[in-house]
mmCIF file of C-alpha atoms in Angstrom:
data_model
loop_
_atom_site.group_PDB
_atom_site.id
_atom_site.type_symbol
_atom_site.label_atom_id
_atom_site.label_comp_id
_atom_site.label_asym_id
_atom_site.label_seq_id
_atom_site.Cartn_x
_atom_site.Cartn_y
_atom_site.Cartn_z
ATOM 1 C CA MET D 1 -70.410 -17.331 248.075
ATOM 2 C CA LYS D 2 -68.045 -15.300 250.220
ATOM 3 C CA ARG D 3 -69.467 -13.495 253.256
ATOM 4 C CA GLY D 4 -66.877 -10.762 253.490
ATOM 5 C CA VAL D 5 -64.448 -8.945 251.316
ATOM 6 C CA PRO D 6 -60.718 -9.631 251.410
ATOM 7 C CA LYS D 7 -58.386 -7.037 252.888
ATOM 8 C CA ARG D 8 -58.110 -4.119 250.477
ATOM 9 C CA GLU D 9 -55.911 -1.119 249.962
ATOM 10 C CA ALA D 10 -57.118 2.166 251.457
ATOM 11 C CA GLY D 11 -59.800 3.649 249.233
ATOM 12 C CA GLU D 12 -60.316 0.516 247.185
ATOM 13 C CA LEU D 13 -63.719 -0.287 248.709
ATOM 14 C CA TRP D 14 -65.304 3.037 247.859
ATOM 15 C CA ARG D 15 -63.616 3.184 244.434
ATOM 16 C CA ASN D 16 -65.093 -0.220 243.592
ATOM 17 C CA ALA D 17 -68.453 0.950 244.941
ATOM 18 C CA ALA D 18 -68.293 4.034 242.701
ATOM 19 C CA SER D 19 -67.605 1.909 239.611
ATOM 20 C CA PHE D 20 -70.383 -0.524 240.517
ATOM 21 C CA ALA D 21 -72.893 2.277 241.181
ATOM 22 C CA ALA D 22 -71.964 4.015 237.907
ATOM 23 C CA ARG D 23 -72.695 0.816 235.972
ATOM 24 C CA LYS D 24 -75.913 0.082 237.832
ATOM 25 C CA HIS D 25 -77.293 3.626 237.539
ATOM 26 C CA ALA D 26 -76.199 4.039 233.886
ATOM 27 C CA ASN D 27 -78.961 5.629 231.795
ATOM 28 C CA GLN D 28 -80.958 6.657 234.884
ATOM 29 C CA LEU D 29 -81.760 10.336 235.334
ATOM 30 C CA ARG D 30 -82.786 12.464 238.299
ATOM 31 C CA ARG D 31 -86.316 13.828 238.453
ATOM 32 C CA ASP D 32 -85.320 16.875 236.408
ATOM 33 C CA GLY D 33 -84.898 14.549 233.424
ATOM 34 C CA ARG D 34 -81.406 15.884 232.664
ATOM 35 C CA THR D 35 -79.035 15.045 235.509
ATOM 36 C CA PRO D 36 -77.482 11.557 235.519
ATOM 37 C CA TYR D 37 -78.634 9.680 238.627
ATOM 38 C CA PHE D 38 -75.048 8.732 239.408
ATOM 39 C CA ALA D 39 -74.366 12.420 240.172
ATOM 40 C CA HIS D 40 -76.712 12.130 243.169
ATOM 41 C CA VAL D 41 -74.935 9.148 244.734
ATOM 42 C CA VAL D 42 -71.542 10.821 244.232
ATOM 43 C CA ARG D 43 -72.840 13.992 245.904
ATOM 44 C CA VAL D 44 -74.206 11.917 248.812
ATOM 45 C CA ALA D 45 -70.776 10.309 249.305
ATOM 46 C CA MET D 46 -69.088 13.721 249.011
ATOM 47 C CA THR D 47 -71.485 15.096 251.631
ATOM 48 C CA VAL D 48 -70.591 12.238 253.992
ATOM 49 C CA ALA D 49 -66.864 12.929 253.515
ATOM 50 C CA GLU D 50 -66.493 16.641 252.870
ATOM 51 C CA VAL D 51 -69.476 18.248 254.604
ATOM 52 C CA PHE D 52 -69.936 15.837 257.516
ATOM 53 C CA GLY D 53 -66.241 14.902 257.858
ATOM 54 C CA CYS D 54 -66.672 11.118 257.886
ATOM 55 C CA HIS D 55 -64.030 9.129 256.001
ATOM 56 C CA ASP D 56 -65.169 5.668 257.094
ATOM 57 C CA GLU D 57 -64.760 3.528 253.957
ATOM 58 C CA GLU D 58 -67.864 1.447 254.597
ATOM 59 C CA ALA D 59 -69.970 4.582 255.057
ATOM 60 C CA LEU D 60 -68.583 6.053 251.815
ATOM 61 C CA ALA D 61 -69.154 2.819 249.887
ATOM 62 C CA ALA D 62 -72.698 2.566 251.254
ATOM 63 C CA ALA D 63 -73.361 6.201 250.311
ATOM 64 C CA LEU D 64 -72.396 5.407 246.719
ATOM 65 C CA LEU D 65 -74.549 2.266 246.744
ATOM 66 C CA HIS D 66 -77.479 3.535 248.824
ATOM 67 C CA ASP D 67 -80.034 3.336 245.987
ATOM 68 C CA VAL D 68 -78.830 0.303 244.010
ATOM 69 C CA ILE D 69 -81.160 -2.243 245.616
ATOM 70 C CA GLU D 70 -84.164 0.091 245.488
ATOM 71 C CA ASP D 71 -83.627 1.435 241.957
ATOM 72 C CA THR D 72 -81.858 -1.330 240.005
ATOM 73 C CA THR D 73 -81.897 -5.115 239.617
ATOM 74 C CA THR D 74 -79.164 -5.432 242.263
ATOM 75 C CA ASP D 75 -80.036 -7.382 245.400
ATOM 76 C CA TYR D 76 -78.594 -7.768 248.886
ATOM 77 C CA GLU D 77 -76.578 -10.840 247.882
ATOM 78 C CA ASP D 78 -74.854 -8.884 245.081
ATOM 79 C CA ILE D 79 -73.747 -6.204 247.542
ATOM 80 C CA LEU D 80 -72.769 -8.788 250.168
ATOM 81 C CA GLU D 81 -70.578 -10.701 247.736
ATOM 82 C CA ARG D 82 -68.811 -7.641 246.336
ATOM 83 C CA PHE D 83 -68.583 -5.320 249.340
ATOM 84 C CA GLY D 84 -69.083 -7.380 252.499
ATOM 85 C CA LYS D 85 -71.697 -7.656 255.212
ATOM 86 C CA LYS D 86 -71.290 -4.206 256.785
ATOM 87 C CA VAL D 87 -71.830 -2.358 253.504
ATOM 88 C CA ALA D 88 -74.633 -4.720 252.434
ATOM 89 C CA ASP D 89 -76.427 -4.231 255.756
ATOM 90 C CA ILE D 90 -76.164 -0.434 255.513
ATOM 91 C CA VAL D 91 -77.500 -0.427 251.944
ATOM 92 C CA ALA D 92 -80.307 -2.843 252.861
ATOM 93 C CA ALA D 93 -81.337 -0.642 255.793
ATOM 94 C CA LEU D 94 -81.556 2.329 253.401
ATOM 95 C CA THR D 95 -83.800 0.411 250.979
ATOM 96 C CA LYS D 96 -87.541 1.008 251.231
ATOM 97 C CA ASN D 97 -89.947 -1.916 250.941
ATOM 98 C CA MET D 98 -91.922 -0.864 247.873
ATOM 99 C CA MET D 99 -94.416 -3.696 248.419
ATOM 100 C CA LEU D 100 -95.951 -1.839 251.383
ATOM 101 C CA PRO D 101 -98.478 1.009 251.085
ATOM 102 C CA GLU D 102 -96.748 4.392 251.372
ATOM 103 C CA ALA D 103 -97.675 5.221 254.999
ATOM 104 C CA ALA D 104 -96.719 1.742 256.261
ATOM 105 C CA ARG D 105 -93.564 1.794 254.122
ATOM 106 C CA GLU D 106 -92.393 5.076 255.675
ATOM 107 C CA ARG D 107 -93.119 3.882 259.242
ATOM 108 C CA GLU D 108 -91.279 0.598 258.672
ATOM 109 C CA TYR D 109 -88.373 2.425 257.014
ATOM 110 C CA ASP D 110 -87.974 4.939 259.848
ATOM 111 C CA ALA D 111 -88.182 2.155 262.470
ATOM 112 C CA ARG D 112 -85.496 0.150 260.654
ATOM 113 C CA ILE D 113 -83.216 3.169 260.303
ATOM 114 C CA ALA D 114 -83.633 4.026 263.990
ATOM 115 C CA LYS D 115 -82.356 0.565 265.005
ATOM 116 C CA ALA D 116 -79.572 0.269 262.428
ATOM 117 C CA ASP D 117 -75.852 1.048 262.498
ATOM 118 C CA TRP D 118 -75.054 4.755 262.980
ATOM 119 C CA ARG D 119 -73.659 4.902 259.438
ATOM 120 C CA VAL D 120 -77.155 4.227 258.080
ATOM 121 C CA ARG D 121 -78.423 7.412 259.712
ATOM 122 C CA LEU D 122 -75.364 9.344 258.544
ATOM 123 C CA VAL D 123 -75.911 8.309 254.912
ATOM 124 C CA LYS D 124 -79.637 9.072 255.276
ATOM 125 C CA LEU D 125 -78.782 12.584 256.479
ATOM 126 C CA ALA D 126 -76.461 13.036 253.488
ATOM 127 C CA ASP D 127 -79.158 11.747 251.130
ATOM 128 C CA THR D 128 -81.766 14.184 252.449
ATOM 129 C CA TYR D 129 -79.161 16.976 252.456
ATOM 130 C CA ASP D 130 -78.424 16.411 248.772
ATOM 131 C CA ASN D 131 -82.093 16.011 247.856
ATOM 132 C CA LEU D 132 -82.899 19.364 249.465
ATOM 133 C CA LEU D 133 -80.025 21.098 247.658
ATOM 134 C CA ASP D 134 -81.130 19.472 244.413
ATOM 135 C CA SER D 135 -84.741 20.593 244.858
ATOM 136 C CA VAL D 136 -83.741 24.264 244.803
ATOM 137 C CA ASN D 137 -83.201 23.901 241.041
ATOM 138 C CA ASP D 138 -86.188 21.602 240.517
ATOM 139 C CA PRO D 139 -88.897 23.164 238.337
ATOM 140 C CA ARG D 140 -91.682 21.398 240.278
ATOM 141 C CA GLY D 141 -91.621 24.078 242.944
ATOM 142 C CA ASP D 142 -92.468 24.420 246.610
ATOM 143 C CA ARG D 143 -94.499 21.227 247.046
ATOM 144 C CA ASP D 144 -91.441 19.079 246.437
ATOM 145 C CA ILE D 145 -89.235 21.374 248.513
ATOM 146 C CA SER D 146 -91.629 21.042 251.457
ATOM 147 C CA LYS D 147 -91.382 17.254 251.208
ATOM 148 C CA ARG D 148 -87.586 17.490 251.125
ATOM 149 C CA ILE D 149 -87.550 19.739 254.197
ATOM 150 C CA ASP D 150 -89.781 17.266 256.055
ATOM 151 C CA ALA D 151 -87.453 14.409 255.038
ATOM 152 C CA CYS D 152 -84.439 16.344 256.396
ATOM 153 C CA ARG D 153 -86.230 16.940 259.680
ATOM 154 C CA ARG D 154 -87.133 13.246 259.967
ATOM 155 C CA ALA D 155 -83.515 12.240 259.269
ATOM 156 C CA ILE D 156 -82.284 14.685 261.922
ATOM 157 C CA ALA D 157 -84.724 13.259 264.475
ATOM 158 C CA LEU D 158 -83.604 9.701 263.696
ATOM 159 C CA ALA D 159 -79.919 10.632 264.061
ATOM 160 C CA GLN D 160 -80.327 12.658 267.260
ATOM 161 C CA PRO D 161 -79.331 9.805 269.644
ATOM 162 C CA ASP D 162 -76.059 9.361 267.697
ATOM 163 C CA ALA D 163 -75.127 13.006 268.299
ATOM 164 C CA LYS D 164 -74.625 12.277 271.995
ATOM 165 C CA VAL D 165 -71.895 9.700 271.357
ATOM 166 C CA ARG D 166 -70.504 10.411 267.888
ATOM 167 C CA PRO D 167 -68.981 13.797 267.009
ATOM 168 C CA ILE D 168 -69.343 12.965 263.284
ATOM 169 C CA CYS D 169 -73.112 12.600 263.736
ATOM 170 C CA ARG D 170 -73.301 15.760 265.830
ATOM 171 C CA ASN D 171 -71.515 17.611 263.005
ATOM 172 C CA ALA D 172 -73.788 16.061 260.347
ATOM 173 C CA ILE D 173 -76.901 17.146 262.230
ATOM 174 C CA ALA D 174 -75.506 20.664 262.693
ATOM 175 C CA LYS D 175 -74.657 20.959 258.977
ATOM 176 C CA THR D 176 -78.107 19.688 257.972
ATOM 177 C CA LYS D 177 -79.823 22.135 260.343
ATOM 178 C CA GLU D 178 -77.648 24.915 258.905
ATOM 179 C CA LEU D 179 -78.809 23.993 255.395
ATOM 180 C CA LEU D 180 -82.443 24.009 256.547
ATOM 181 C CA ARG D 181 -82.015 27.453 258.138
ATOM 182 C CA SER D 182 -80.316 28.924 255.072
ATOM 183 C CA HIS D 183 -82.968 27.462 252.808
ATOM 184 C CA SER D 184 -85.751 28.871 255.000
ATOM 185 C CA ARG D 185 -84.179 32.352 254.834
ATOM 186 C CA ARG D 186 -83.988 32.177 251.022
ATOM 187 C CA LYS D 187 -87.657 31.205 250.715
ATOM 188 C CA LYS D 188 -88.836 34.270 252.688
#
């Protein structure tokens, strides 16, 4: 088994990640029961690139793959073999341990994210950003939106140390806070 990916052309890593994620998330739907799940991972990657301004290929590939271990039969070794150690480590850090009870799972997840590569926290911010935007059209109402707002706030808190040293992270936090403020104004 190879432990890294060969040198690729610019954009090839995230294009391959998009194809892989599309296959793995085929036939999965978002909570609304209508939207293909793949739309979420594409929006997360677009948020990383277009809203947050990060064009790091490993971050974009990981954004596209961020749910494949948690929500499909894919494992760490699959990601490692196809996309290399950096991407596999980012995706693994974004994968919750579903064997733990919910409270312990969330504590362990947050602790892991806090110690991980800065790109993990960036993708997590993009994930919570997209989930909050998505919840506006979710028929389940305010209860879910409140959970999404809390998740955004947790992601911001986890990424705060990165803002001091990484302009991309500072921008991502600012954009996420802006979304929270605009959403709060709409709810009133």
